[in-house]
Every structure is written in structure tokens, then in C-alpha cells.
Short mmCIF file of C-alpha atoms and ligand atoms in Angstrom, two decimals:
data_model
loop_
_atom_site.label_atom_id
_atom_site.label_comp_id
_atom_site.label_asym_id
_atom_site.label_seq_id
_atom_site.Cartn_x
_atom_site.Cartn_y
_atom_site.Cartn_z
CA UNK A 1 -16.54 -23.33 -73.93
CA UNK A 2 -15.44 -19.32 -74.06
CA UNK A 3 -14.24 -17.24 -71.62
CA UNK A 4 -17.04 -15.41 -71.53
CA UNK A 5 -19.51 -18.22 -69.80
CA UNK A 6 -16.89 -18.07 -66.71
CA UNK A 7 -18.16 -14.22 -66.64
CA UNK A 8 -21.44 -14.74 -66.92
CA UNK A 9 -21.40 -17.44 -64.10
CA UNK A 10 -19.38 -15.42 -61.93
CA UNK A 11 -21.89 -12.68 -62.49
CA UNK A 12 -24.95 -14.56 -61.88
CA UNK A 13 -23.59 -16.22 -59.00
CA UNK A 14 -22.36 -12.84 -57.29
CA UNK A 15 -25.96 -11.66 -58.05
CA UNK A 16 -27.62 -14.29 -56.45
CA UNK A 17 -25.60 -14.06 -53.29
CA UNK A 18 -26.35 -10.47 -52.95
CA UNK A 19 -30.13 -11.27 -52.20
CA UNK A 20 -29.69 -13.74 -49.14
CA UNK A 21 -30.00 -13.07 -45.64
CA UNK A 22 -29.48 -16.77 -44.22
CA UNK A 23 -26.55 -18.10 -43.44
CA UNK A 24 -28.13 -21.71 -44.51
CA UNK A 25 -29.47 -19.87 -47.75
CA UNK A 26 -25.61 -18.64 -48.33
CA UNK A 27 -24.43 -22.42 -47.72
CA UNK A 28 -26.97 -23.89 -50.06
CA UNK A 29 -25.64 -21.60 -52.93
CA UNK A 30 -22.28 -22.80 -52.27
CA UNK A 31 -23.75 -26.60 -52.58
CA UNK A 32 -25.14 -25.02 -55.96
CA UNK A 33 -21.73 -24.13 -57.83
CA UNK A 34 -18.96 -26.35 -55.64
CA UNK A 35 -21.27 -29.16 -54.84
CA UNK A 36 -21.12 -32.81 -55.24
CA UNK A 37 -22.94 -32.19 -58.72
CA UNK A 38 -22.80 -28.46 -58.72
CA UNK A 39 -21.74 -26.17 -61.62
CA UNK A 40 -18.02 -25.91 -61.37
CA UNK A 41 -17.80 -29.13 -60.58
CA UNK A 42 -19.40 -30.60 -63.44
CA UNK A 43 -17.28 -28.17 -65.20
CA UNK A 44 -14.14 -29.66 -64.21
CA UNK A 45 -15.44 -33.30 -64.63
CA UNK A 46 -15.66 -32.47 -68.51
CA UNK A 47 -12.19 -30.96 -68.48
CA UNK A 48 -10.78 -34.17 -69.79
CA UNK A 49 -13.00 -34.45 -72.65
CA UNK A 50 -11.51 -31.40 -74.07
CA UNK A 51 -8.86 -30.65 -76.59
CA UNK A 52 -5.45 -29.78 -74.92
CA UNK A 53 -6.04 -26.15 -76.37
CA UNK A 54 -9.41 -25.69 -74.24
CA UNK A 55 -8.24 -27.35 -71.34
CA UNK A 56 -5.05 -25.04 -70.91
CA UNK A 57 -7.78 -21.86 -70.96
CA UNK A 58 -10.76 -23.27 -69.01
CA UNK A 59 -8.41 -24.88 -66.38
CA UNK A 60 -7.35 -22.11 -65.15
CA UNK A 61 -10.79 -19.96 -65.81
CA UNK A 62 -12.99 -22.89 -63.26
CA UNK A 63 -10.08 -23.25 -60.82
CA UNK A 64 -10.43 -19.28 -60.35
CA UNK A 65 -14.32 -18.97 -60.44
CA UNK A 66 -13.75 -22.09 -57.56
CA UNK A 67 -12.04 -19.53 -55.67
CA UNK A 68 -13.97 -16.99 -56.07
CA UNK A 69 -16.67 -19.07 -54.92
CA UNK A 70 -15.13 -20.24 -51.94
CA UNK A 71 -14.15 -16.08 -50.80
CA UNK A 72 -17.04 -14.66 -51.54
CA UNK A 73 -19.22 -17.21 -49.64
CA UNK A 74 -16.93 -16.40 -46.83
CA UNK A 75 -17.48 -13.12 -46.78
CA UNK A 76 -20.80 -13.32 -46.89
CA UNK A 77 -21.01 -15.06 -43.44
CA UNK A 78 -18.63 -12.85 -41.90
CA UNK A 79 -20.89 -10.36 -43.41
CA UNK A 80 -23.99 -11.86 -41.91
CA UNK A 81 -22.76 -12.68 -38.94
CA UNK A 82 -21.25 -8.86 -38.02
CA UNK A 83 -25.30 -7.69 -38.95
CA UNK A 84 -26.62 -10.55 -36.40
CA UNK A 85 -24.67 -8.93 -34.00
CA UNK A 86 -25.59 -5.63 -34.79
CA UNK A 87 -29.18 -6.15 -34.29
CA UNK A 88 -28.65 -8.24 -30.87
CA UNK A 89 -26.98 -4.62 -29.57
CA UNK A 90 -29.52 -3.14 -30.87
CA UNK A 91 -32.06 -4.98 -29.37
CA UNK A 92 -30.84 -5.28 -25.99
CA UNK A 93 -29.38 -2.07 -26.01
CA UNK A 94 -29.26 -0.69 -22.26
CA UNK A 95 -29.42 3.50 -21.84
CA UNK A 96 -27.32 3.21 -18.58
CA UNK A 97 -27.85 7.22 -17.92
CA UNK A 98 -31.03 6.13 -16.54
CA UNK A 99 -30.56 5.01 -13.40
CA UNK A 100 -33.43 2.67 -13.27
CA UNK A 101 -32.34 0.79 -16.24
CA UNK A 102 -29.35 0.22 -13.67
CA UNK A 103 -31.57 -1.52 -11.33
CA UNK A 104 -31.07 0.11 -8.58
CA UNK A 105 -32.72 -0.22 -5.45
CA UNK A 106 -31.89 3.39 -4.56
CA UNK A 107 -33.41 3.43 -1.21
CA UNK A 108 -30.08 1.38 -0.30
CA UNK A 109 -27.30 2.68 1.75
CA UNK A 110 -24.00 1.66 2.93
CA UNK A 111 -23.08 1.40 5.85
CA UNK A 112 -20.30 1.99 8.46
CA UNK A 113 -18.79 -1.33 9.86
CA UNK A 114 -18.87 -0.72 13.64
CA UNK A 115 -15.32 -1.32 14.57
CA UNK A 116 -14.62 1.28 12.08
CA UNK A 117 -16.90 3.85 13.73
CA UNK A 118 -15.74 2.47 17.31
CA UNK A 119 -11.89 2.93 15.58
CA UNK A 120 -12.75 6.37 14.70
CA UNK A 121 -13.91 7.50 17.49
CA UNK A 122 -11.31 6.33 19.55
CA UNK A 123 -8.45 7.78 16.80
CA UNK A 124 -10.67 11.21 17.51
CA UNK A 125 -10.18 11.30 20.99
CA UNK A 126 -6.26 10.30 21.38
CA UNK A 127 -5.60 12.72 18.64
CA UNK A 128 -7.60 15.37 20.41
CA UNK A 129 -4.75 14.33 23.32
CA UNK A 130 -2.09 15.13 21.19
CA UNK A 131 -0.83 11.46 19.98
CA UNK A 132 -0.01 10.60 16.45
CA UNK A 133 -1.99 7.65 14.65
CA UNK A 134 0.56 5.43 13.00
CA UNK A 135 0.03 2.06 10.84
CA UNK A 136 2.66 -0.85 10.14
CA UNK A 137 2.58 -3.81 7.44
CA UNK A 138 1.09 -7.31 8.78
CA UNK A 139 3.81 -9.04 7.42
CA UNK A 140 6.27 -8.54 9.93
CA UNK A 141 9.94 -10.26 10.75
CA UNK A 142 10.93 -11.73 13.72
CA UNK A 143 13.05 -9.25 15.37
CA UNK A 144 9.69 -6.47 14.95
CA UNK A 145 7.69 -9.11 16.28
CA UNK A 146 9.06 -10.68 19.02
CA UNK A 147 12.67 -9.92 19.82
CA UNK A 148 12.75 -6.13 20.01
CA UNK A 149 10.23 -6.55 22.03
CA UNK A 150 11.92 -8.60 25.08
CA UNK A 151 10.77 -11.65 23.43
CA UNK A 152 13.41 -14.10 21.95
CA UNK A 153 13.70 -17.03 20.14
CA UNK A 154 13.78 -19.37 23.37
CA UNK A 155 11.13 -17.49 25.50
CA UNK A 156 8.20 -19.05 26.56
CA UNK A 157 5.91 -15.35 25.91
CA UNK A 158 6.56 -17.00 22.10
CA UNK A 159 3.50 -19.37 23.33
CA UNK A 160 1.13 -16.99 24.16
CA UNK A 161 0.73 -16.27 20.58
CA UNK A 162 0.21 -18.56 18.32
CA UNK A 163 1.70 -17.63 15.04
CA UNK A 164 1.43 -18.02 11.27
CA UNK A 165 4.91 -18.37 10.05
CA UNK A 166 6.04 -18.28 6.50
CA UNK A 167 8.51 -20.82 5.68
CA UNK A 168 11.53 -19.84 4.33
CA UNK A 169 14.22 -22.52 4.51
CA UNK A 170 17.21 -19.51 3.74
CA UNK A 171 15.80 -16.90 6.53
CA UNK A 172 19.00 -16.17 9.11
CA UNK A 173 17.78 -16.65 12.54
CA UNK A 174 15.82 -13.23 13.75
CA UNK A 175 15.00 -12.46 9.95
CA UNK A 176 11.73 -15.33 9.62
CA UNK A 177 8.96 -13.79 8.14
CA UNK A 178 5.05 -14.05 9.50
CA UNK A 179 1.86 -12.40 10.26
CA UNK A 180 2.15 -10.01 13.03
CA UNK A 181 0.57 -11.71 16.01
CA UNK A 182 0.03 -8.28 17.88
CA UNK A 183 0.35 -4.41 16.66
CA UNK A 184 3.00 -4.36 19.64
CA UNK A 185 5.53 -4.38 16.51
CA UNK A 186 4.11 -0.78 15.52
CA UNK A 187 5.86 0.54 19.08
CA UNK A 188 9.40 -1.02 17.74
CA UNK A 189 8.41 0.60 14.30
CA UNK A 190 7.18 3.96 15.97
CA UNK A 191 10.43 4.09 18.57
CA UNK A 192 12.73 3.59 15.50
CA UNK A 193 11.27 6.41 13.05
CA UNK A 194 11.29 9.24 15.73
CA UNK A 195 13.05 10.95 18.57
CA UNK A 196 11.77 11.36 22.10
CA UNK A 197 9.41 12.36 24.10
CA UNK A 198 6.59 11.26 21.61
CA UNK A 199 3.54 9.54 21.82
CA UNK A 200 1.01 7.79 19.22
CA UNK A 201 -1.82 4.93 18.85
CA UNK A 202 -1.72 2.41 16.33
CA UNK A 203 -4.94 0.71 15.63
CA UNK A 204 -4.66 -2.50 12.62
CA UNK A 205 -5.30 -5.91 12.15
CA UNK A 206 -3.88 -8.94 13.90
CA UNK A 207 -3.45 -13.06 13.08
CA UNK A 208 -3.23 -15.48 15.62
CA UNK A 209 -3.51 -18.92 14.80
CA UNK A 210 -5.63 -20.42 17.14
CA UNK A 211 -9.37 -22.33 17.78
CA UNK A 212 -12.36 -19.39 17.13
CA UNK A 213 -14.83 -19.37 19.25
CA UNK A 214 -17.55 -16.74 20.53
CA UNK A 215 -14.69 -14.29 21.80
CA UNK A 216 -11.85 -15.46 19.87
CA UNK A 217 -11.05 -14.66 16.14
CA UNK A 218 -7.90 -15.59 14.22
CA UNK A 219 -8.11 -12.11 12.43
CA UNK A 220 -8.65 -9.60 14.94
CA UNK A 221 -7.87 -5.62 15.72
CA UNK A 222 -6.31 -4.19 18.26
CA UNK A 223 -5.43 -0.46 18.85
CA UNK A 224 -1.92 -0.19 20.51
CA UNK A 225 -0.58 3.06 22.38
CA UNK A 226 2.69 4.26 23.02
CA UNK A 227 3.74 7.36 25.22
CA UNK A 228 7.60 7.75 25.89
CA UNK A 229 9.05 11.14 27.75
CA UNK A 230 11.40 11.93 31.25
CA UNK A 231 9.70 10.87 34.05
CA UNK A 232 6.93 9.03 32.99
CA UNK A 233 4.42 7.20 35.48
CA UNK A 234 1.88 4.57 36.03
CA UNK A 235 -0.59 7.28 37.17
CA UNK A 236 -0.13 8.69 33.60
CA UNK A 237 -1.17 5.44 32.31
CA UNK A 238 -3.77 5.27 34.54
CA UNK A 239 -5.46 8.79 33.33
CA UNK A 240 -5.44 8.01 29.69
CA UNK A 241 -6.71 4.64 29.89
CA UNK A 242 -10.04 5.72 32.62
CA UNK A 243 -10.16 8.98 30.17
CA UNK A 244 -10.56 7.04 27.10
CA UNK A 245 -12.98 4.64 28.20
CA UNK A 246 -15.11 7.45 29.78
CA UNK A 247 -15.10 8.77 26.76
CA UNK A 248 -15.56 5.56 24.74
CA UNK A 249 -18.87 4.50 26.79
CA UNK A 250 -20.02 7.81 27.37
CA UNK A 251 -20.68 7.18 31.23
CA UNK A 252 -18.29 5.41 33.73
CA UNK A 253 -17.17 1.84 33.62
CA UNK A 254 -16.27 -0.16 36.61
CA UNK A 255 -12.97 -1.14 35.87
CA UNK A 256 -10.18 -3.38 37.83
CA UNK A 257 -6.40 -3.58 37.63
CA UNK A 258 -4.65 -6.44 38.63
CA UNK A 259 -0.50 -7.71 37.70
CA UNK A 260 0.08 -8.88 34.04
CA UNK A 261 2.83 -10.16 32.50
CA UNK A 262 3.90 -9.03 29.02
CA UNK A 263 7.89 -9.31 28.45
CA UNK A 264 7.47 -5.76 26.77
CA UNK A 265 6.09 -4.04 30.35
CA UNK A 266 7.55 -3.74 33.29
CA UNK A 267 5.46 -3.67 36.04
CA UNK A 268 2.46 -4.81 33.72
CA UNK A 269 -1.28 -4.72 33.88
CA UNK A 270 -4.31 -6.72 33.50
CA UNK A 271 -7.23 -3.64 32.79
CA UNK A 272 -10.49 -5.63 33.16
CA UNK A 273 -13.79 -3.86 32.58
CA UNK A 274 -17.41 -4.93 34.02
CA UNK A 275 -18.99 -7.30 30.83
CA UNK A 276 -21.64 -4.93 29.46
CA UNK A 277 -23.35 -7.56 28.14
CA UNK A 278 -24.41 -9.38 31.05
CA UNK A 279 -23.90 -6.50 33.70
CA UNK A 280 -21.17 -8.51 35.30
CA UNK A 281 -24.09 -11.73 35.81
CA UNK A 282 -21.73 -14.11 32.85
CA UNK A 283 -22.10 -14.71 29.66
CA UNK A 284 -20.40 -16.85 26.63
CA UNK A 285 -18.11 -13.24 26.03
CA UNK A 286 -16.98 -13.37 29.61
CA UNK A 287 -16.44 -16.71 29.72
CA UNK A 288 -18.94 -16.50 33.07
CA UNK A 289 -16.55 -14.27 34.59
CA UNK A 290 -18.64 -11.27 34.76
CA UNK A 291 -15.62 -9.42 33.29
CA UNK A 292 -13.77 -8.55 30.56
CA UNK A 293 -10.05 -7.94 29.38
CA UNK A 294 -9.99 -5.11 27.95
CA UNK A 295 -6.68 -3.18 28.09
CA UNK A 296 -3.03 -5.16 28.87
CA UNK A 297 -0.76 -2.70 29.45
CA UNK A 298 2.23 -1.34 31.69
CA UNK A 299 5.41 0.22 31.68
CA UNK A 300 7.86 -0.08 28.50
CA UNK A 301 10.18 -2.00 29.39
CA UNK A 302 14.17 -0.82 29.44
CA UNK A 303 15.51 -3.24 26.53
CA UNK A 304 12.62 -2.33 24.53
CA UNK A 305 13.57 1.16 24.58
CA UNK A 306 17.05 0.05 23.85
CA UNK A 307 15.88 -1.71 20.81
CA UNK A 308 13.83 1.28 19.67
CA UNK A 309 17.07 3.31 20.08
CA UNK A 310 16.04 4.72 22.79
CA UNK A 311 18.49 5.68 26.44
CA UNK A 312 16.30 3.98 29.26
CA UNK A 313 18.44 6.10 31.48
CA UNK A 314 16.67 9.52 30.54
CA UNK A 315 13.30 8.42 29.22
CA UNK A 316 10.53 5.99 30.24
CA UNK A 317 7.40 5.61 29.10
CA UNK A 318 4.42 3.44 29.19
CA UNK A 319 2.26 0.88 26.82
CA UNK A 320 -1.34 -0.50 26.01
CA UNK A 321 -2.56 -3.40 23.23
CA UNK A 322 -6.85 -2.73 23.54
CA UNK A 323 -8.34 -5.37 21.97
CA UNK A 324 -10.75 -3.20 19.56
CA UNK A 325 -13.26 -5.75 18.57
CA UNK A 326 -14.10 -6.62 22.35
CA UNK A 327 -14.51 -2.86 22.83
CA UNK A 328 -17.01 -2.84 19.83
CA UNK A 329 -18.98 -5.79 20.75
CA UNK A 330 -19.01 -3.88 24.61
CA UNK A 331 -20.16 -0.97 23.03
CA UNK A 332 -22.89 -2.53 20.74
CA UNK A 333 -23.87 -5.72 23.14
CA UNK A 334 -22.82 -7.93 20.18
CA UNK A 335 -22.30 -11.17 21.31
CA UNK A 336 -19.69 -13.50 19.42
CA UNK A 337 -17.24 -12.10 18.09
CA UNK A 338 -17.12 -14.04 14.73
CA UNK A 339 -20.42 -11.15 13.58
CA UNK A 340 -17.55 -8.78 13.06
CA UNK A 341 -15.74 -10.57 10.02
CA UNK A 342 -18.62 -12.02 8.97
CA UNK A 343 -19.42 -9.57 5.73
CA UNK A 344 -23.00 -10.41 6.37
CA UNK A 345 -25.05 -7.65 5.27
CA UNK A 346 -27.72 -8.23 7.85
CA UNK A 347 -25.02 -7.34 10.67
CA UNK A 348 -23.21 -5.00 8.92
CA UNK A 349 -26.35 -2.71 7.80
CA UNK A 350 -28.01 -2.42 11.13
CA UNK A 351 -24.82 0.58 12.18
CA UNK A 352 -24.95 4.34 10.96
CA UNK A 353 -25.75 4.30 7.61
CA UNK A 354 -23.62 7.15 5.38
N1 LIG B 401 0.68 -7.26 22.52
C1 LIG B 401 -0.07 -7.85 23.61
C2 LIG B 401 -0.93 -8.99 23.05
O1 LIG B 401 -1.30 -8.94 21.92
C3 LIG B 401 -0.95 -6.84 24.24
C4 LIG B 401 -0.18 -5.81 25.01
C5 LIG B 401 0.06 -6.00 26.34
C6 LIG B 401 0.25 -4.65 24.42
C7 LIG B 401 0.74 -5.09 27.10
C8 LIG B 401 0.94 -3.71 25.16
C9 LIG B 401 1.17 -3.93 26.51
O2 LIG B 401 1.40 -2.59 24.63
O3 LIG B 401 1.81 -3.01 27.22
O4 LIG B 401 -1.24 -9.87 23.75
#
């Protein structure tokens, strides 16, 4: 056996390769030469019958042609495999600068949720007034949340709101993290980052932790308000609030005050308005009253201002939390409030449209 059969094998077999297309074909070859019975095999069957001589060259000549085999084969799939690819791209090959291959239903638009046209509108007006719009973080601390704001740890004003804490075993007392139960915390925030007299709104989201029901939510907005100056009175509170609604509803709205208490105020105010929905007859958003709240508010109270930094001696000021989604669903008759955080297209599509 010469060296020069090895050649001619490895030729023939390189040859023959070259010609398929089918992975199975390729595979079959392989069978052919390393195979049970195939040619390198039965090559290295007959190795023992040869002289010591011939075994020392052929040896060496099969176990390479073996691995030459074994690479090329492999290659060869790769190979094949990279071209089936190719062709699938090829095939399904998508021009995407042509909008219909997009699949597009271009006569679709976006939308404006309504509490952010409602929130816009309202944002338009105050700073037509003069006030600044401000925004906080949701996850507040304690202190921002409650005790800054005449609220501490043994008060029971913590009830009102019920709260999602985070629990933090190593938190010092006043320092407990959790989800701002009202955007109240934006007036302790908005006291502590300016000087007097100022005034600004603060409109954001809110988590309470309670039952939901057709007028309750445990993610809900509210739009707060803040006005601090000398001299400062409840008529002043009084003219922004009618003003804004006026403006809000675009005609006039019967409205009632009546006492409130929030620790924060003092005196503080319940500001109802007539339900819209029902025209004051009851409904599942009034609870049958006829009417809604609308707008808590009152007059800051004196350790507030302390803990804004503030000298309740020379300045006073006053405060409002409106609840924002009641507002929209007033505006837009919607009846339960849970449409608003919904993300159901059907709702969210029927408002101006970009
Ligand atoms: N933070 C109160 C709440 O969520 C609402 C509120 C009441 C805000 C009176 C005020 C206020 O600024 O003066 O229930």
C-alpha cells in the first residue's frame, strides 16, 4: 500500500463532497469512508496484516485521512447550514421602508388620556396665575409624609390614610420609607427649596391602600396647591378655588363649603361641588349624596410652616389637595373611577386624539 493511494482517496473524497447540497447526502459520505465497513476503516482493520515497515507509514497516513474526514465533513455542515440560512433571509426578507410591509393600520391615532388633558389644562390656568408647577418622588419618608405635616407617629390623621409601608427593620423612627399617601409632601418639599412669599401646584400620583370601588382607586392623582405670603386670607383661598373651577367647567358650579379637618390646615375646608353626573339626583360616584368632594383645603397650618422653615409670625398662607381623577370623571360624566387606570384602549381612544 503507497502513499500515494492515501492521496488519491483524499482527493476523490474531497471531490465528491464538493457536489452535495444535503446535509443527509454529506452524512452518508461520511458513513462511506469512516463507516462501520467504510474505506478507512477497512483500511485500518488490515493494518495488522502488514509488515512492521508498512504499518509504521500507513498508520499514520489512515489516522490523518480519518481526520481529515471527520473536518471536512464538519465544515461542510457548517457550510450548509450558514447557506440555509441565507436563503430563509432571503426569502422572508421584509423592505421595512415601506410602510405597509409594517402593517400599519395608519388611520390609527393616539390619543390623550383625559386626566392628562384635564391636568393640563388646569397646570395652564394656575400658571397663567403666576404659580410654579412642581413634582416630588412617590417614595417618600415619614417625616415628608406625615410629620412635617402636623401629623406624627401617634396621631390618629395616620388612619385616614391607609399606607403602603416598606419594611425596613434598621429605619430610625421618622426615617420609614413608603408610598406617598397624598402629594401634601410636595408643600414640605416646595416650603424647604424656596424662600417666601411663593406659590405653586403640584399635580402627581398617589397610593393608598385601601378597598377600590366605583370612586375609590388605590393609585390615584391629585393636584395640590400651595400659596404662602404676609397677610394671607381665606377669601384668597376662596377666589382661586371658584376661579379655577369656573374655568375648569367652563360655566358655574354650585359649590358648598363646610369645616374639615386636615392636621396640615387650620381652620380647614370641606369644598363640595354639585355631582355632574346625576345633577345632584345620586349616583354610585356620589355615593347618593348628590355631591361631590372635590377640593379639601384651608389654612397652612403654623408648625407646618415651621417645618418648611418658614416664621409663622410674618407669613401665612393657605392649602388645597383636588382630587384630579374626580375632577376628570366630573368633567367627562365617567362613571367609576377604575376606567381611568384601566389602559383599555376603548376608554382611552374615545378623548382628543393628537
Ligand atoms: N392631603 C389631603 C388628603 O390627601 C388633602 C388635603 C387636604 C390637602 C387639605 C391639602 C389641604 O393641601 O389643605 O386627604
Amino acid at each position: 500500500m503507497s502513499s500515494l493511494d492515501f492521496e488519491a482517496l483524499k482527493t476523490e473524497f474531497i471531490q465528491k463532497l464538493s457536489q452535495l447540497t444535503k446535509e443527509a447526502d454529506v452524512l452518508n459520505l461520511k458513513a462511506d469512508y469512516l463507516g462501520k465497513s467504510g474505506i478507512i476503516t477497512e483500511l485500518l482493520k488490515k493494518m495488522k496484516d502488514l509488515s512492521p515497515e508498512d504499518r509504521k507509514t500507513v498508520g499514520p497516513k489512515a489516522n490523518e485521512l480519518k481526520d481529515i474526514v471527520n473536518l471536512e465533513v464538519q465544515k461542510k455542515i457548517d457550510l450548509l447550514e450558514v447557506e440555509a440560512i441565507n436563503q430563509k433571509l432571503a426569502e422572508n426578507r421584509i423592505d421595512i421602508s415601506y410602510t405597509e410591509n409594517l402593517k400599519v393600520n395608519s388611520n390609527s391615532h393616539g390619543g390623550y388620556h383625559p386626566r392628562t388633558l384635564v391636568q393640563q389644562e388646569i397646570e395652564d390656568i394656575f400658571l397663567s396665575m403666576g404659580f410654579d408647577v412642581l413634582d416630588g418622588p412617590h417614595i417618600e419618608n415619614e417625616f415628608t409624609n406625615f410629620e412635617a405635616l402636623n401629623i406624627p407617629g401617634d396621631h390618629p390623621a395616620r388612619d385616614m390614610q391607609d399606607t403602603f409601608w416598606f419594611h425596613d427593620e434598621k429605619s430610625p423612627v421618622g426615617k420609614k420609607h413608603l408610598l406617598r399617601t397624598h402629594t401634601s409632601t410636595i408643600q414640605v418639599r416646595g416650603m424647604l427649596s424656596r424662600k417666601p412669599p411663593f406659590k405653586f401646584i403640584a399635580p402627581g400620583v398617589v397610593f393608598r391602600c385601601e378597598r377600590t370601588d366605583a370612586s375609590h382607586e388605590m393609585v390615584f392623582t391629585q393636584l395640590e396647591g400651595m400659596m404662602v405670603d404676609e397677610n394671607i386670607s381665606v377669601s384668597h383661598l376662596i377666589y382661586f378655588m371658584k376661579t379655577i373651577l369656573k374655568e375648569i367647567f367652563k360655566r358655574d358650579v354650585e359649590v358648598r363649603l363646610r369645616p374639615g379637618f386636615f392636621p396640615f390646615v387650620e381652620p380647614g375646608f370641606e369644598l363640595d361641588i354639585r355631582c355632574l353626573i346625576c345633577e345632584g339626583k345620586g349616583c354610585s360616584v356620589c355615593k347618593h349624596i348628590g355631591w361631590v368632594e372635590l377640593l379639601p383645603c384651608g389654612m397652612v397650618h403654623p408648625n407646618v410652616l415651621k417645618a418648611g422653615g418658614i416664621d409663622p409670625e410674618k407669613y401665612n398662607g393657605f392649602a388645597f389637595g383636588l382630587g384630579l381623577d374626580r375632577l376628570v370623571m366630573m368633567k367627562y360624566g365617567i362613571d367609576d373611577i377604575r376606567h381611568l387606570q384601566s389602559a383599555d384602549l376603548r376608554f382611552n381612544t374615545q378623548f382628543k386624539t393628537y
